Short mmCIF file of C-alpha atoms and ligand atoms in Angstrom, two decimals:
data_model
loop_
_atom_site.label_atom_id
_atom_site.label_comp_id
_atom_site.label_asym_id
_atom_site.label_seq_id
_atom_site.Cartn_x
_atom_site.Cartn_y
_atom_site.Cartn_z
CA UNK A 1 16.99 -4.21 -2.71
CA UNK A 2 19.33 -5.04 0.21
CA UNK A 3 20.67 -2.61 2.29
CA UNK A 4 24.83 -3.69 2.96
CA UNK A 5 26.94 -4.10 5.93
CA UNK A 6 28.88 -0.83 5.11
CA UNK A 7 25.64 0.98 4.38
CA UNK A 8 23.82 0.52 8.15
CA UNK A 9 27.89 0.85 9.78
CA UNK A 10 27.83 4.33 8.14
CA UNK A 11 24.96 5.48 10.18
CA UNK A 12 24.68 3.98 13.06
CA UNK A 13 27.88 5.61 13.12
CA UNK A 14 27.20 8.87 13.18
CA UNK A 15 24.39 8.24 15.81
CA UNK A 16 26.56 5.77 18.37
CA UNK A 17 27.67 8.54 20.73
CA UNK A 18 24.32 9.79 21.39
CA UNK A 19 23.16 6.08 21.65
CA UNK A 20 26.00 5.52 24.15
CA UNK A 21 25.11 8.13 26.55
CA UNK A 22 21.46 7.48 26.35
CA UNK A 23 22.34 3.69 27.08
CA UNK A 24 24.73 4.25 30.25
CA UNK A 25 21.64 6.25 31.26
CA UNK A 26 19.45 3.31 31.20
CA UNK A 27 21.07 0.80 31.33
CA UNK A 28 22.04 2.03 35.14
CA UNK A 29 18.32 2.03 36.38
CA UNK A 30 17.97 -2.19 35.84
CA UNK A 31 19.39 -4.72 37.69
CA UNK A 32 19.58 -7.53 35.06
CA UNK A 33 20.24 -5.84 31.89
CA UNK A 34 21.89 -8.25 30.01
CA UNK A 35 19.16 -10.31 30.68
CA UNK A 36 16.68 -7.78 29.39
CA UNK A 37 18.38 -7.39 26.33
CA UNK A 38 18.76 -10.73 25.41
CA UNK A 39 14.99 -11.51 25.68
CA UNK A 40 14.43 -8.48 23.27
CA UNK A 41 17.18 -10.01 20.95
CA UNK A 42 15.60 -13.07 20.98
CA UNK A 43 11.73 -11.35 20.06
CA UNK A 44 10.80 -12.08 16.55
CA UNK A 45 8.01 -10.52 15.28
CA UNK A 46 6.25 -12.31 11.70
CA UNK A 47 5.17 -10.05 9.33
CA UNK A 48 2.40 -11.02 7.13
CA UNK A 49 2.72 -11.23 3.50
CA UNK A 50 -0.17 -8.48 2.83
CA UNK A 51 1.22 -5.78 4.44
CA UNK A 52 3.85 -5.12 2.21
CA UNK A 53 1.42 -3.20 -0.42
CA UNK A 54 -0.79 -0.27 0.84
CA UNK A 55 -3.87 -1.70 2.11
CA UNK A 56 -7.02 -0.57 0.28
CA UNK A 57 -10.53 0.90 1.30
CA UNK A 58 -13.83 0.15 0.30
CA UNK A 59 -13.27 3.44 -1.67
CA UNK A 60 -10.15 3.01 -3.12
CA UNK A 61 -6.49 2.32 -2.92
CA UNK A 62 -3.45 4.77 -3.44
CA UNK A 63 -0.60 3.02 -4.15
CA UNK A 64 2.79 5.33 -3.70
CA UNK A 65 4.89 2.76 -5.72
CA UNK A 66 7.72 0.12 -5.53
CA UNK A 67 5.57 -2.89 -4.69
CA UNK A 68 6.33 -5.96 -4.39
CA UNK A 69 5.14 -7.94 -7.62
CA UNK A 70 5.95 -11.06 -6.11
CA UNK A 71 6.22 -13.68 -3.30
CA UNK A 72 9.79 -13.71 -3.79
CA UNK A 73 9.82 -9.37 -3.77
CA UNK A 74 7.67 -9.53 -0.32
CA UNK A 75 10.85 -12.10 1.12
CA UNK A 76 12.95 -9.67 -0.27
CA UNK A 77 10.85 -6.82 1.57
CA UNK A 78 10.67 -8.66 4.84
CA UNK A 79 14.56 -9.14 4.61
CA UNK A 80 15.32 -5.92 4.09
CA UNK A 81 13.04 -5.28 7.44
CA UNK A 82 14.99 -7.55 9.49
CA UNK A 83 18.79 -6.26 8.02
CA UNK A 84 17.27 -2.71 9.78
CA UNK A 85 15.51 -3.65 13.26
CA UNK A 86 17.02 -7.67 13.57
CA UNK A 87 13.52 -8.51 15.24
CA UNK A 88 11.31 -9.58 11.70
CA UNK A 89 12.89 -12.44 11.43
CA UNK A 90 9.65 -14.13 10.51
CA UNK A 91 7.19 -13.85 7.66
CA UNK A 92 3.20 -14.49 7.47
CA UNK A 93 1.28 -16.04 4.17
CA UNK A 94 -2.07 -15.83 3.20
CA UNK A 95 -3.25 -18.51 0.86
CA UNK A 96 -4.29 -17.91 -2.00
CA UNK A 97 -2.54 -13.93 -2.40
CA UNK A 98 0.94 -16.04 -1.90
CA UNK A 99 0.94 -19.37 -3.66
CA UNK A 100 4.25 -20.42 -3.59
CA UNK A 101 4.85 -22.29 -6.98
CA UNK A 102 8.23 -23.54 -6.03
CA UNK A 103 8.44 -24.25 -2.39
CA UNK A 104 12.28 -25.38 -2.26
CA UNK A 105 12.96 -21.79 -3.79
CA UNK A 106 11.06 -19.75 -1.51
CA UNK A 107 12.33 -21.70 1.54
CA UNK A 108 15.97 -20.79 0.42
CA UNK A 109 15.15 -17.33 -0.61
CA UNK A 110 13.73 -17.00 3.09
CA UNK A 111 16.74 -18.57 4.81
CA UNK A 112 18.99 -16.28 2.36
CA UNK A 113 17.44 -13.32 4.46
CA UNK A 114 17.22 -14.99 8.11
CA UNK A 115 13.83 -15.52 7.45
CA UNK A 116 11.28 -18.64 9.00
CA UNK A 117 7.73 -19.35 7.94
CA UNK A 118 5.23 -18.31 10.67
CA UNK A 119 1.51 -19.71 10.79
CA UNK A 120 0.28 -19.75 7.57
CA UNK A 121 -3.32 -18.16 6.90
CA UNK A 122 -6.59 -19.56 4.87
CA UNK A 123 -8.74 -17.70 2.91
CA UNK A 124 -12.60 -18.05 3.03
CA UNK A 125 -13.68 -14.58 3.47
CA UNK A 126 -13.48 -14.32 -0.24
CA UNK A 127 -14.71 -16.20 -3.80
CA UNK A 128 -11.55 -16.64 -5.93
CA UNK A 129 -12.48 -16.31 -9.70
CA UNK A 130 -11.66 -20.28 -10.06
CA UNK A 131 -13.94 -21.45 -7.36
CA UNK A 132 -16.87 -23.59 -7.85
CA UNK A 133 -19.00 -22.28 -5.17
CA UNK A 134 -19.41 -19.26 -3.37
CA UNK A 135 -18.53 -18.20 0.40
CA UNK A 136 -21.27 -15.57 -0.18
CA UNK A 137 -23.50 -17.04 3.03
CA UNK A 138 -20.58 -18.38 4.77
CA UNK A 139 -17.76 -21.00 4.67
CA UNK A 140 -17.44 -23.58 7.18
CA UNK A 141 -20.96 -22.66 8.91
CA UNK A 142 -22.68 -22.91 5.46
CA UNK A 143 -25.78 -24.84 5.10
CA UNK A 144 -24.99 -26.44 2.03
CA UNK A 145 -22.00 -29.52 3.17
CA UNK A 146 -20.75 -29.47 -0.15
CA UNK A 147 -19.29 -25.51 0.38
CA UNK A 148 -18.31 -26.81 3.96
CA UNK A 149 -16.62 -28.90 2.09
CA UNK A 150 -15.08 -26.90 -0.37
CA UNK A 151 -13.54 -24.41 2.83
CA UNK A 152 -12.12 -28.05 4.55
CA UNK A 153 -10.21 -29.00 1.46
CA UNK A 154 -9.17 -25.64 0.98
CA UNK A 155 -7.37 -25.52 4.48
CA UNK A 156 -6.17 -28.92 3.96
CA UNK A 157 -4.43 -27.58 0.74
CA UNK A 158 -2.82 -24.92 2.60
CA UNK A 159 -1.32 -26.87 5.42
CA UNK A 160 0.15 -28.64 2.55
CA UNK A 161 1.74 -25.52 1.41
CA UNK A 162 2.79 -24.28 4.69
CA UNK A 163 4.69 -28.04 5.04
CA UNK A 164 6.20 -27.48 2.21
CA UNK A 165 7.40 -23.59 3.89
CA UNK A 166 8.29 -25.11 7.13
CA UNK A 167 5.63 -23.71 8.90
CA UNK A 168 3.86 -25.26 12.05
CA UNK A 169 0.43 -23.20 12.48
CA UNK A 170 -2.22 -22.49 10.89
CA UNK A 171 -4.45 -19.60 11.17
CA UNK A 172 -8.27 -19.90 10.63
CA UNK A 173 -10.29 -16.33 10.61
CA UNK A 174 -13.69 -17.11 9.23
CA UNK A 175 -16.15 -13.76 8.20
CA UNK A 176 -18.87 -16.08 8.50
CA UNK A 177 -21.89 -14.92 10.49
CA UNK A 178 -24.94 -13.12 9.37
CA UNK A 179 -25.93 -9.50 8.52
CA UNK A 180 -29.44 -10.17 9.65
CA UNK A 181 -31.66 -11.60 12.36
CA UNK A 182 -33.14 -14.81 11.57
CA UNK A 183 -31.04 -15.28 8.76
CA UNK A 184 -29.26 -18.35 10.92
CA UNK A 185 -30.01 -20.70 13.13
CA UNK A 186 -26.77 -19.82 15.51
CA UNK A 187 -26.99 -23.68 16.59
CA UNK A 188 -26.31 -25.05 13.65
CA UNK A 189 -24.33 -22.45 11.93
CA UNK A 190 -22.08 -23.05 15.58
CA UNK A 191 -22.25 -27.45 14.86
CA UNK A 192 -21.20 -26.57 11.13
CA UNK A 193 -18.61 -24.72 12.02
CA UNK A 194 -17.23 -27.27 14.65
CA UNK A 195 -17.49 -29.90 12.40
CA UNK A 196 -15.70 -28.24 9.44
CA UNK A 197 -12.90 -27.12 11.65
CA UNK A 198 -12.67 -31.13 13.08
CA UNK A 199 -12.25 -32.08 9.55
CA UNK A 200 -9.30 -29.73 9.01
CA UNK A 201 -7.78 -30.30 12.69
CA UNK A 202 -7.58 -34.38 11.53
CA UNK A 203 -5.03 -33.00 8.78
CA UNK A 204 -2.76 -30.93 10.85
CA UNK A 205 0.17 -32.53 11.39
CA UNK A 206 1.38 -33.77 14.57
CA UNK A 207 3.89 -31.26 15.61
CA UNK A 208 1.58 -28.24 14.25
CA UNK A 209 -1.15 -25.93 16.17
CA UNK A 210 -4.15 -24.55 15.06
CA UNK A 211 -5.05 -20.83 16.11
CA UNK A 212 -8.81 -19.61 15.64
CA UNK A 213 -9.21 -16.02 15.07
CA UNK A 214 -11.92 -14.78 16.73
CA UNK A 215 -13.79 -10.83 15.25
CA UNK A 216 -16.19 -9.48 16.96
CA UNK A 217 -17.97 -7.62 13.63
CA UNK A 218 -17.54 -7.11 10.41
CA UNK A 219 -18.15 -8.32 6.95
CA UNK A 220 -21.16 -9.90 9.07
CA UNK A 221 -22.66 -7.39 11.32
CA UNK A 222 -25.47 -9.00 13.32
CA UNK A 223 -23.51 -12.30 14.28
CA UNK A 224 -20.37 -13.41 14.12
CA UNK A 225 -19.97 -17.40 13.88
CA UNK A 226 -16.36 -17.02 15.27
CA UNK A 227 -17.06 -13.81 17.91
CA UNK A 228 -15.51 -13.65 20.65
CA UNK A 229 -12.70 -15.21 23.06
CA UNK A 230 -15.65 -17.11 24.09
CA UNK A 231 -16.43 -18.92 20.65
CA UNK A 232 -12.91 -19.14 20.02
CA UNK A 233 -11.87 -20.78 23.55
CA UNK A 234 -15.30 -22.94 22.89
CA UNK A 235 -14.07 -24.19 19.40
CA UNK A 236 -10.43 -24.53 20.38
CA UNK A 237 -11.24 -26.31 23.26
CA UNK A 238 -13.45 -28.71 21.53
CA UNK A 239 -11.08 -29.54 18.98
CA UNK A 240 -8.32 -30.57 21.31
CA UNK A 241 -4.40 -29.71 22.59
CA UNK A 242 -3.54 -28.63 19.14
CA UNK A 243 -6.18 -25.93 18.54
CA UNK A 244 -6.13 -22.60 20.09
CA UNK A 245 -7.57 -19.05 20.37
CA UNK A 246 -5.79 -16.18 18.52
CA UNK A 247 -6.32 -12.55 19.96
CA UNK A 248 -6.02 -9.86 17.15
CA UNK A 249 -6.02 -6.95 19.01
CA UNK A 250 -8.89 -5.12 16.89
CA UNK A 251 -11.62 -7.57 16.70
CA UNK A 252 -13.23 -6.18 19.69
CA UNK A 253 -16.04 -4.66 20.35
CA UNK A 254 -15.21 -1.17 22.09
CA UNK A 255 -13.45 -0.68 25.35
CA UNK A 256 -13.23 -5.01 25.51
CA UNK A 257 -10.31 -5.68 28.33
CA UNK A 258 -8.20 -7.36 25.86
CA UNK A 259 -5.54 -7.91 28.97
CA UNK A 260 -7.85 -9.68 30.56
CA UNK A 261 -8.80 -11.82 27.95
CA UNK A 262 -4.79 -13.11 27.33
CA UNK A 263 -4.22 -13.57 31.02
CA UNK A 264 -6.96 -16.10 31.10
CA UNK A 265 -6.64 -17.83 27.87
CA UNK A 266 -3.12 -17.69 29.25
CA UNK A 267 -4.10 -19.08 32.63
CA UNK A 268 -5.99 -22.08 30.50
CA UNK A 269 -3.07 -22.64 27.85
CA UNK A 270 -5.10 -21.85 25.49
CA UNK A 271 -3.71 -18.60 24.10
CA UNK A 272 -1.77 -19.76 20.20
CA UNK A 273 -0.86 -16.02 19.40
CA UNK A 274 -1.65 -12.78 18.34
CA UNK A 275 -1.96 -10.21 15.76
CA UNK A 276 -0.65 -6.99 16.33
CA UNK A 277 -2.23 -3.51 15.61
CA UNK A 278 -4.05 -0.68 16.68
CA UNK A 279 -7.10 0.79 15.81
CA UNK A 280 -9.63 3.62 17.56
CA UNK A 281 -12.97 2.15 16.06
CA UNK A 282 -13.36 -1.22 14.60
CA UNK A 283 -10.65 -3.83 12.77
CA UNK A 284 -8.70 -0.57 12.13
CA UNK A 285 -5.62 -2.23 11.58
CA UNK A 286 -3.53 0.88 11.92
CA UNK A 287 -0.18 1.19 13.01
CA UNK A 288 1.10 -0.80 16.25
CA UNK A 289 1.11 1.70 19.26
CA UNK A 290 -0.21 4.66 17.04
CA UNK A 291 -3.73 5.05 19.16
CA UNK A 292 -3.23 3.24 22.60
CA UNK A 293 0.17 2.41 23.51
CA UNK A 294 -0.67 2.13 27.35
CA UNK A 295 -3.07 -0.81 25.94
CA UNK A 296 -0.72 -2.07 24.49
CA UNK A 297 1.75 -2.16 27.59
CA UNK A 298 -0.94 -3.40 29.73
CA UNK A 299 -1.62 -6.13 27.40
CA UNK A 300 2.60 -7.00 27.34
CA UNK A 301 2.33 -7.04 31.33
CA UNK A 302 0.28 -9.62 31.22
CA UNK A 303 1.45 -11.72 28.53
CA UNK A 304 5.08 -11.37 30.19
CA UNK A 305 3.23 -12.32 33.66
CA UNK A 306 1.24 -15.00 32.35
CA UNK A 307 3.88 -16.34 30.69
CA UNK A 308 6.68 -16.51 33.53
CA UNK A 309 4.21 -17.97 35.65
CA UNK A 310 4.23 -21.19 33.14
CA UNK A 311 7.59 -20.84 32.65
CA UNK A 312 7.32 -20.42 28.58
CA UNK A 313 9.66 -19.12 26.53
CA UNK A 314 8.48 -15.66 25.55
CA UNK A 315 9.86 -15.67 21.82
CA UNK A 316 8.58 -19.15 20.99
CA UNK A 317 5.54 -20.33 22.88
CA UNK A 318 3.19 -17.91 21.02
CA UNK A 319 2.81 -16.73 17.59
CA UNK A 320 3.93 -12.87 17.50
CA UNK A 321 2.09 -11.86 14.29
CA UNK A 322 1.40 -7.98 12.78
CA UNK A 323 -1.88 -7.99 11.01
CA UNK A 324 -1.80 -4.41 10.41
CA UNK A 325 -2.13 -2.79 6.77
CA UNK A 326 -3.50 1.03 5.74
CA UNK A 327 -3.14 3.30 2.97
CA UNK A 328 -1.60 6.77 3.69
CA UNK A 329 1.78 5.40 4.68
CA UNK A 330 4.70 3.55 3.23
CA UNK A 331 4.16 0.36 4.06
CA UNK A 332 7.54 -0.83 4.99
CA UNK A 333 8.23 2.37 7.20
CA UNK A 334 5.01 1.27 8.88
CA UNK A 335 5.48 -1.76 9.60
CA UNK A 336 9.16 -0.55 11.09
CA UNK A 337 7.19 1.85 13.35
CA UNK A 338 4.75 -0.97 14.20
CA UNK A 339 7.64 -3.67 15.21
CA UNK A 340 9.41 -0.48 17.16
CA UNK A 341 6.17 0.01 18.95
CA UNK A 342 5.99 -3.84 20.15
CA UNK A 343 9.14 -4.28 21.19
CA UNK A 344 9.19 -1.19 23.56
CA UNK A 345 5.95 -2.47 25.22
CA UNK A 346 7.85 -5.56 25.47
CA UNK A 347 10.68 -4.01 27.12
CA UNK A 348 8.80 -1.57 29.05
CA UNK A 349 6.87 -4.99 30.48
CA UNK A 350 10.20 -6.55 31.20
CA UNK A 351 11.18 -4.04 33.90
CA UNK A 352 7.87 -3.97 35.85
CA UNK A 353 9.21 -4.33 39.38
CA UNK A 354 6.83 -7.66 39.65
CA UNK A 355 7.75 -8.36 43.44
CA UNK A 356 6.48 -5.31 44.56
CA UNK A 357 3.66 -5.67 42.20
CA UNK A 358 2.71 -8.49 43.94
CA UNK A 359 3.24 -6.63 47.27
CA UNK A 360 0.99 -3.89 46.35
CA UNK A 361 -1.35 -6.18 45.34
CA UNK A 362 -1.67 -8.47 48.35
CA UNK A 363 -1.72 -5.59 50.35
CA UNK A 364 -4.42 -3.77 48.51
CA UNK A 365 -2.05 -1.10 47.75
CA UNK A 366 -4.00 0.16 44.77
CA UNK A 367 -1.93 3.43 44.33
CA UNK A 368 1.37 1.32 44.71
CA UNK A 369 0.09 -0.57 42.12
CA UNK A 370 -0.63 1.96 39.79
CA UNK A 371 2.65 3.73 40.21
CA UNK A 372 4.41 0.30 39.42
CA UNK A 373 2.97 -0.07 36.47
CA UNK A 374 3.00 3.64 35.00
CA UNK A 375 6.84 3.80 36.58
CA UNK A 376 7.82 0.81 33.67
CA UNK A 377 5.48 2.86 31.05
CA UNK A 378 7.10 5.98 31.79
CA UNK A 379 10.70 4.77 31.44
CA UNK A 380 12.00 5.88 27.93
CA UNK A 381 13.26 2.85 26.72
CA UNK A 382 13.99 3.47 23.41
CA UNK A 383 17.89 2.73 24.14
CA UNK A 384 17.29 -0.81 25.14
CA UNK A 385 15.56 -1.46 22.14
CA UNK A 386 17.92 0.30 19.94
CA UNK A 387 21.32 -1.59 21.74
CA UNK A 388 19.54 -4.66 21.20
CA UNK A 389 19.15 -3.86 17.33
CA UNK A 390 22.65 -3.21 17.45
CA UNK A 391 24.11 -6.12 19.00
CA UNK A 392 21.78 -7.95 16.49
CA UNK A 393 23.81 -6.34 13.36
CA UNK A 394 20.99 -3.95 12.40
CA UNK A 395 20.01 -0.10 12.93
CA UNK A 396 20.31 2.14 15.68
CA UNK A 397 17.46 4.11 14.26
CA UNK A 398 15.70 2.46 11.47
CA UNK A 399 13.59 4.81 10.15
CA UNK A 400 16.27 7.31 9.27
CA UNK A 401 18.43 4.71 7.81
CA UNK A 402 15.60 3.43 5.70
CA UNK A 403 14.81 7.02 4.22
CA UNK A 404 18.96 7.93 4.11
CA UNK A 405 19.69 4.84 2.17
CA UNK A 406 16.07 5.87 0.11
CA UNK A 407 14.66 2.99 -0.08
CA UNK A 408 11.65 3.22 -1.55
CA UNK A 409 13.46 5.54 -4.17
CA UNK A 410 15.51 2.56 -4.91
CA UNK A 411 12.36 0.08 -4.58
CA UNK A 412 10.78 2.41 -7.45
CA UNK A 413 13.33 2.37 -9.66
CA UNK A 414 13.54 -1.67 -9.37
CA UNK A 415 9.80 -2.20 -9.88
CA UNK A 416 8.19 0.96 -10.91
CA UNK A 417 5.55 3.10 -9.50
CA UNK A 418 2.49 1.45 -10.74
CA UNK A 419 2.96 -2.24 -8.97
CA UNK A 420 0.73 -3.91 -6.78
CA UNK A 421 1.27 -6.42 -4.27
CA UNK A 422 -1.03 -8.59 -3.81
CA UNK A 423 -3.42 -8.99 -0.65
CA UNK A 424 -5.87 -6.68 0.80
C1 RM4 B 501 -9.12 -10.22 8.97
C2 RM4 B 501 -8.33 -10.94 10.04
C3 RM4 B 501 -7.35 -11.91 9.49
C4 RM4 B 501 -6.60 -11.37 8.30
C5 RM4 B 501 -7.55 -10.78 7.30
C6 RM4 B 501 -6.80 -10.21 6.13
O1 RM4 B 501 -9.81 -9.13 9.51
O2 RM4 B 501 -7.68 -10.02 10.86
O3 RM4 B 501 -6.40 -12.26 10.46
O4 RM4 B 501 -5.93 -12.46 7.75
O5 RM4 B 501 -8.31 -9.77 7.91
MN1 MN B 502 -6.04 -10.82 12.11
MN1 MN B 503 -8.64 -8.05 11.13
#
């Protein structure tokens, strides 16, 4: 489905006066306005291929219908994201849910829809029904070379893919580990994994980055052969200028400073990018913003900080990825919500009053500080956000224009209600 011209015209229209006054209101408070809403133009968030279908549980899986059956239904999908909020301009695959059979097709769908190809993901963490050996006790750390192997070639075989796609990263997250003490040596498991990931870094392309995706728990749940920032920044640093560490924001363990953690992986140009979500417990992978939007502020201040101080371009430098995916809500109203979420902690971050941040600080000013920060977090800037949509061609509100123009309805009709994407 595509949503026309005419179609998001008719209501933005009935919501531009409102937007207007809410704008002047703004808009007034900030110096450099244009400025601010050019940066958020600019944003492009990827969304990842698996996302698109409601995620399943360990117990089960409630699809509420309209799926995408296909790669070229999940462009279609993505598209019909960016026609609404102009800022998923960007999509995410995961090797082997997404094989695309005929590259030159899916690379004009994508353009068709404004779309690029961001980092493209391996898979590991799971035994397809064609392999030949299992990733049961690990992939790359594995004891036995020839499944080390078997995890290299199949990484080499997706940066092939991703060449094909146009994409320049690719995104390692390994579940290896172990469930039990003793069960590794974390020495060796740690050499294994090095090794392996050497192997594939010799195949990346010139021009192409590597990002290693560090989790903190979880399939393994006494270690974790891939962590923390700590193995990550270890690894990545190892490898060389084209590898680095990739924060998604709930592979933590509980209460972890994650702003911290980007300012210095930041600080040692080290930081690739980062998956977006939210989560209260574990790898929750809930809605962006839903549980702790001040994190997620706090997290924007520093990456905008961080950044300016290296003078890198805030849309390109890093990989903005969602790697969120649940199953009680529609997925594509979701992932609306979560992109909404990011960009007003972006915007919110762009209008910290940084000199007298720095004032405060030098002058150990704590409470200064504080009210600097929760000032920017406090401003409603909602209107930003949405005049940036609009000058972009899409929605003033996307959510209501998605359920006016019944999407899903229409996504039903197209595909049915018993399709499943495939992913998660
Ligand atoms: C992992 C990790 C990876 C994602 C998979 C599906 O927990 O977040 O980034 O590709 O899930
Ligand atoms: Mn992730
Ligand atoms: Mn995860």
């Amino acid at each position: 489905m595509v949503l026309r011209k005419e179609q998001l015209e008719k209501n933005n229209e009935a919501n531009l006066s409102k937007h207007e006054k809410s704008y002047d209101f703004i808009s007034g408070q900030i110096d450099d306005v244009d400025e601010v809403i050019k940066k958020l133009i600019d944003f492009q968030v990827a969304i990842p291929s698996w996302a698109l279908g409601t995620g399943g549980t360990r117990f089960g899986r409630f699809p509420s219908g309209g799926e995408p059956r296909s790669l070229e239904e999940k462009i279609e999908d993505i598209g019909l994201l960016h026609s609404l909020n102009g800022s998923s301009g960007a999509i995410s695959l995961h090797i082997p849910w997404d094989i695309p059979k005929d590259a030159e097709s899916i690379k004009k769908l994508a353009v068709q829809y404004g779309l690029r190809f961001d980092a493209i993901n391996s898979n590991t963490f799971q035994d397809q029904p064609d392999q030949k050996l299992s990733y049961k006790f690990g992939s790359m750390q594995h004891v036995d070379r020839a499944v080390r192997k078997q995890a290299i070639d199949h990484n080499i075989e997706v940066i092939k893919y991703g060449k094909e796609l146009g994409s320049k990263s690719l995104t390692v997250w390994l579940s290896d580990g172990s469930c039990f003490p003793g069960q590794l040596n974390f020495r060796t498991a740690f050499q294994n994994t090095l090794e392996s990931l050497q192997e594939v870094y010799k195949a990346l392309p010139g021009d192409w980055k590597i990002f290693v995706e560090y989790k903190a728990f979880e399939p393994n749940f006494y270690s974790m052969s891939v962590g923390d920032w700590g193995q990550s920044l270890l690894y990545s640093s190892k490898l060389g200028p084209q590898a680095y560490t990739l924060v998604d924001l709930g592979h933590h363990l509980a209460n972890a400073n994650i702003e911290l953690i980007v300012s210095l992986l930041l600080m040692e140009g080290k930081l690739g990018g980062f998956h977006f979500n939210d989560s209260k417990y574990g790898d929750d992978d809930l809605t962006v913003g839903s549980i702790k939007p001040y994190q997620l502020f706090l997290i924007f201040n520093e990456l905008v900080e961080g950044m300016n101080a290296k003078n890198m371009n805030h849309a390109n430098d890093l990989a903005w990825m969602i790697d969120a995916s649940h199953n009680v809500k529609d997925p594509l109203e979701d992932l609306l919500q979560s992109v909404e979420a990011i960009m007003i902690a972006y915007a919110q971050s762009l209008i910290i009053d940084r000199k007298k941040l720095v004032d405060a600080q030098n002058n150990n000013d704590v409470v200064t500080a504080q009210e600097i920060l929760q000032q920017a977090y406090r401003t409603d800037v909602r209107a930003l956000v949405a005049e940036a949509r609009l000058r972009a061609g899409g929605a003033l509100h996307p959510l209501t224009t998605y359920r006016n123009e019944k999407v899903r309805e229409n996504l039903i009709k197209e595909r049915g209600s018993k399709t499943m994407a495939t992913g998660l």
